[in-house]
Amino acid sequence: MLHFACAQVVNALLTQLDLLRKHNNVVILTTSNISEAIDLAFVDRADIKQYIGLPTTPAVYRILRTCLEELERVGIIRDKEKPALVPFQQLLKLIKLKNGSENGLAGDDNHADLRIGQSLLRVAASCEVLNIICSIFFF
């Protein structure tokens, strides 16, 4: 029964896509992290199929940092004593300073920024980011 319902949904979607084809000012952008499950009839209707690879560790770091900053901004995370979530390039400089000399980082704030940044970097490096397939339809 579920397979039949899924087939009905796919057929309805394909029918609507076909109806949109007569309009020349419509763009449909789709993404999927399970590209092998996409119906071939759907894929065949795409004028452009573009694979977008996995983000790099610095990109994942920026994504996670931005998410944490937004959670803090809207009040979900509240910590007035929290060290700064430093940008990726600044984190690299702090790591170089630390590795360059034993006393390379002055003050507890820099140590805390480095600790938090390194923790976030470890999370970014270990993230399993989903593959994204992007299909663009031009009608």
PDB file of C-alpha atoms in Angstrom:
ATOM      1  CA  MET A   1       0.000   0.000   0.000  1.00  0.00           C
ATOM      2  CA  LEU A   2       2.830   2.415   0.852  1.00  0.00           C
ATOM      3  CA  HIS A   3       4.557   1.732  -2.485  1.00  0.00           C
ATOM      4  CA  PHE A   4       1.320   2.570  -4.318  1.00  0.00           C
ATOM      5  CA  ALA A   5       0.949   5.843  -2.383  1.00  0.00           C
ATOM      6  CA  CYS A   6       4.566   6.775  -3.150  1.00  0.00           C
ATOM      7  CA  ALA A   7       4.027   6.051  -6.840  1.00  0.00           C
ATOM      8  CA  GLN A   8       0.952   8.298  -6.822  1.00  0.00           C
ATOM      9  CA  VAL A   9       2.930  11.151  -5.267  1.00  0.00           C
ATOM     10  CA  VAL A  10       5.744  10.764  -7.809  1.00  0.00           C
ATOM     11  CA  ASN A  11       3.256  10.679 -10.702  1.00  0.00           C
ATOM     12  CA  ALA A  12       1.487  13.792  -9.412  1.00  0.00           C
ATOM     13  CA  LEU A  13       4.821  15.619  -9.103  1.00  0.00           C
ATOM     14  CA  LEU A  14       5.901  14.609 -12.611  1.00  0.00           C
ATOM     15  CA  THR A  15       2.545  15.719 -14.030  1.00  0.00           C
ATOM     16  CA  GLN A  16       2.887  19.136 -12.382  1.00  0.00           C
ATOM     17  CA  LEU A  17       6.458  19.490 -13.671  1.00  0.00           C
ATOM     18  CA  ASP A  18       5.239  18.722 -17.178  1.00  0.00           C
ATOM     19  CA  LEU A  19       2.514  21.374 -16.846  1.00  0.00           C
ATOM     20  CA  LEU A  20       5.102  23.944 -15.739  1.00  0.00           C
ATOM     21  CA  ARG A  21       7.224  23.280 -18.812  1.00  0.00           C
ATOM     22  CA  LYS A  22       4.970  25.506 -20.942  1.00  0.00           C
ATOM     23  CA  HIS A  23       6.023  28.532 -18.854  1.00  0.00           C
ATOM     24  CA  ASN A  24       9.366  30.100 -19.757  1.00  0.00           C
ATOM     25  CA  ASN A  25       9.929  31.995 -16.508  1.00  0.00           C
ATOM     26  CA  VAL A  26      10.010  29.141 -13.985  1.00  0.00           C
ATOM     27  CA  VAL A  27      13.102  27.760 -12.286  1.00  0.00           C
ATOM     28  CA  ILE A  28      12.875  24.818  -9.913  1.00  0.00           C
ATOM     29  CA  LEU A  29      15.855  24.047  -7.709  1.00  0.00           C
ATOM     30  CA  THR A  30      15.916  20.733  -5.869  1.00  0.00           C
ATOM     31  CA  THR A  31      18.415  19.069  -3.557  1.00  0.00           C
ATOM     32  CA  SER A  32      18.764  15.559  -2.234  1.00  0.00           C
ATOM     33  CA  ASN A  33      21.145  13.691   0.022  1.00  0.00           C
ATOM     34  CA  ILE A  34      19.909  10.327  -1.274  1.00  0.00           C
ATOM     35  CA  SER A  35      20.398  10.744  -4.996  1.00  0.00           C
ATOM     36  CA  GLU A  36      20.172   7.009  -5.647  1.00  0.00           C
ATOM     37  CA  ALA A  37      16.528   7.080  -4.509  1.00  0.00           C
ATOM     38  CA  ILE A  38      15.406   9.776  -6.961  1.00  0.00           C
ATOM     39  CA  ASP A  39      13.004   8.534  -9.615  1.00  0.00           C
ATOM     40  CA  LEU A  40      14.744   8.402 -13.017  1.00  0.00           C
ATOM     41  CA  ALA A  41      11.769  10.043 -14.726  1.00  0.00           C
ATOM     42  CA  PHE A  42      12.280  13.011 -12.402  1.00  0.00           C
ATOM     43  CA  VAL A  43      16.014  13.162 -13.144  1.00  0.00           C
ATOM     44  CA  ASP A  44      15.362  12.934 -16.902  1.00  0.00           C
ATOM     45  CA  ARG A  45      13.257  16.095 -16.723  1.00  0.00           C
ATOM     46  CA  ALA A  46      16.153  18.135 -15.329  1.00  0.00           C
ATOM     47  CA  ASP A  47      17.846  20.396 -17.847  1.00  0.00           C
ATOM     48  CA  ILE A  48      20.881  20.816 -15.590  1.00  0.00           C
ATOM     49  CA  LYS A  49      22.127  18.311 -13.027  1.00  0.00           C
ATOM     50  CA  GLN A  50      24.966  19.576 -10.848  1.00  0.00           C
ATOM     51  CA  TYR A  51      26.816  17.672  -8.131  1.00  0.00           C
ATOM     52  CA  ILE A  52      27.891  19.841  -5.230  1.00  0.00           C
ATOM     53  CA  GLY A  53      30.668  18.230  -3.215  1.00  0.00           C
ATOM     54  CA  LEU A  54      31.160  18.137   0.506  1.00  0.00           C
ATOM     55  CA  PRO A  55      32.157  21.358   2.254  1.00  0.00           C
ATOM     56  CA  THR A  56      35.743  21.650   3.453  1.00  0.00           C
ATOM     57  CA  THR A  57      36.618  21.598   7.149  1.00  0.00           C
ATOM     58  CA  PRO A  58      37.024  25.419   7.211  1.00  0.00           C
ATOM     59  CA  ALA A  59      33.569  25.758   5.614  1.00  0.00           C
ATOM     60  CA  VAL A  60      32.007  23.378   8.162  1.00  0.00           C
ATOM     61  CA  TYR A  61      33.755  25.340  10.947  1.00  0.00           C
ATOM     62  CA  ARG A  62      32.180  28.566   9.625  1.00  0.00           C
ATOM     63  CA  ILE A  63      28.752  26.911   9.369  1.00  0.00           C
ATOM     64  CA  LEU A  64      28.911  25.599  12.955  1.00  0.00           C
ATOM     65  CA  ARG A  65      30.296  28.913  14.258  1.00  0.00           C
ATOM     66  CA  THR A  66      27.475  30.838  12.566  1.00  0.00           C
ATOM     67  CA  CYS A  67      24.873  28.437  13.995  1.00  0.00           C
ATOM     68  CA  LEU A  68      26.248  28.834  17.518  1.00  0.00           C
ATOM     69  CA  GLU A  69      26.347  32.628  17.164  1.00  0.00           C
ATOM     70  CA  GLU A  70      22.728  32.651  15.988  1.00  0.00           C
ATOM     71  CA  LEU A  71      21.649  30.445  18.927  1.00  0.00           C
ATOM     72  CA  GLU A  72      23.371  32.906  21.229  1.00  0.00           C
ATOM     73  CA  ARG A  73      21.842  35.910  19.463  1.00  0.00           C
ATOM     74  CA  VAL A  74      18.272  34.631  19.893  1.00  0.00           C
ATOM     75  CA  GLY A  75      18.875  33.693  23.527  1.00  0.00           C
ATOM     76  CA  ILE A  76      18.878  29.913  23.283  1.00  0.00           C
ATOM     77  CA  ILE A  77      22.510  29.881  24.436  1.00  0.00           C
ATOM     78  CA  ARG A  78      23.235  32.316  27.258  1.00  0.00           C
ATOM     79  CA  ASP A  79      26.741  32.586  28.622  1.00  0.00           C
ATOM     80  CA  LYS A  80      28.143  36.036  29.354  1.00  0.00           C
ATOM     81  CA  GLU A  81      31.494  34.539  30.352  1.00  0.00           C
ATOM     82  CA  LYS A  82      31.804  32.637  27.073  1.00  0.00           C
ATOM     83  CA  PRO A  83      35.002  33.215  25.108  1.00  0.00           C
ATOM     84  CA  ALA A  84      34.673  34.461  21.541  1.00  0.00           C
ATOM     85  CA  LEU A  85      34.022  32.041  18.705  1.00  0.00           C
ATOM     86  CA  VAL A  86      36.922  33.209  16.593  1.00  0.00           C
ATOM     87  CA  PRO A  87      36.838  33.164  12.781  1.00  0.00           C
ATOM     88  CA  PHE A  88      38.709  30.281  11.146  1.00  0.00           C
ATOM     89  CA  GLN A  89      41.695  32.359   9.965  1.00  0.00           C
ATOM     90  CA  GLN A  90      42.079  33.920  13.417  1.00  0.00           C
ATOM     91  CA  LEU A  91      41.975  30.443  14.962  1.00  0.00           C
ATOM     92  CA  LEU A  92      44.825  29.345  12.686  1.00  0.00           C
ATOM     93  CA  LYS A  93      46.857  32.360  13.860  1.00  0.00           C
ATOM     94  CA  LEU A  94      46.168  31.500  17.521  1.00  0.00           C
ATOM     95  CA  ILE A  95      47.252  27.898  16.906  1.00  0.00           C
ATOM     96  CA  LYS A  96      50.469  29.126  15.251  1.00  0.00           C
ATOM     97  CA  LEU A  97      51.146  31.461  18.180  1.00  0.00           C
ATOM     98  CA  LYS A  98      50.612  28.635  20.648  1.00  0.00           C
ATOM     99  CA  ASN A  99      52.822  26.243  18.709  1.00  0.00           C
ATOM    100  CA  GLY A 100      55.476  28.893  18.086  1.00  0.00           C
ATOM    101  CA  SER A 101      56.261  29.536  21.726  1.00  0.00           C
ATOM    102  CA  GLU A 102      55.247  28.307  25.144  1.00  0.00           C
ATOM    103  CA  ASN A 103      54.108  31.778  26.200  1.00  0.00           C
ATOM    104  CA  GLY A 104      52.905  32.787  22.749  1.00  0.00           C
ATOM    105  CA  LEU A 105      49.377  33.461  23.944  1.00  0.00           C
ATOM    106  CA  ALA A 106      49.025  36.209  26.479  1.00  0.00           C
ATOM    107  CA  GLY A 107      46.054  36.230  28.826  1.00  0.00           C
ATOM    108  CA  ASP A 108      43.355  33.739  29.681  1.00  0.00           C
ATOM    109  CA  ASP A 109      40.975  35.097  27.025  1.00  0.00           C
ATOM    110  CA  ASN A 110      43.251  33.969  24.203  1.00  0.00           C
ATOM    111  CA  HIS A 111      43.650  30.539  25.809  1.00  0.00           C
ATOM    112  CA  ALA A 112      39.876  30.214  26.181  1.00  0.00           C
ATOM    113  CA  ASP A 113      39.298  31.402  22.595  1.00  0.00           C
ATOM    114  CA  LEU A 114      41.848  28.855  21.401  1.00  0.00           C
ATOM    115  CA  ARG A 115      40.311  26.035  23.456  1.00  0.00           C
ATOM    116  CA  ILE A 116      36.796  26.759  22.198  1.00  0.00           C
ATOM    117  CA  GLY A 117      38.026  27.222  18.624  1.00  0.00           C
ATOM    118  CA  GLN A 118      40.003  23.978  18.668  1.00  0.00           C
ATOM    119  CA  SER A 119      36.989  22.108  20.041  1.00  0.00           C
ATOM    120  CA  LEU A 120      34.794  23.508  17.290  1.00  0.00           C
ATOM    121  CA  LEU A 121      37.482  22.668  14.717  1.00  0.00           C
ATOM    122  CA  ARG A 122      37.572  19.044  15.943  1.00  0.00           C
ATOM    123  CA  VAL A 123      33.797  18.835  15.573  1.00  0.00           C
ATOM    124  CA  ALA A 124      34.008  20.382  12.090  1.00  0.00           C
ATOM    125  CA  ALA A 125      36.715  17.924  11.039  1.00  0.00           C
ATOM    126  CA  SER A 126      34.714  14.938  12.256  1.00  0.00           C
ATOM    127  CA  CYS A 127      31.351  15.993  10.839  1.00  0.00           C
ATOM    128  CA  GLU A 128      29.800  13.607   8.401  1.00  0.00           C
ATOM    129  CA  VAL A 129      28.274  16.062   6.003  1.00  0.00           C
ATOM    130  CA  LEU A 130      25.608  14.745   3.671  1.00  0.00           C
ATOM    131  CA  ASN A 131      26.166  14.598  -0.083  1.00  0.00           C
ATOM    132  CA  ILE A 132      23.959  17.067  -1.866  1.00  0.00           C
ATOM    133  CA  ILE A 133      22.764  16.652  -5.415  1.00  0.00           C
ATOM    134  CA  CYS A 134      21.401  19.827  -6.904  1.00  0.00           C
ATOM    135  CA  SER A 135      19.150  19.708  -9.947  1.00  0.00           C
ATOM    136  CA  ILE A 136      17.993  22.869 -11.651  1.00  0.00           C
ATOM    137  CA  PHE A 137      15.017  22.821 -13.983  1.00  0.00           C
ATOM    138  CA  PHE A 138      14.576  25.596 -16.545  1.00  0.00           C
ATOM    139  CA  PHE A 139      11.181  25.892 -18.214  1.00  0.00           C
TER     140      PHE A 139
END
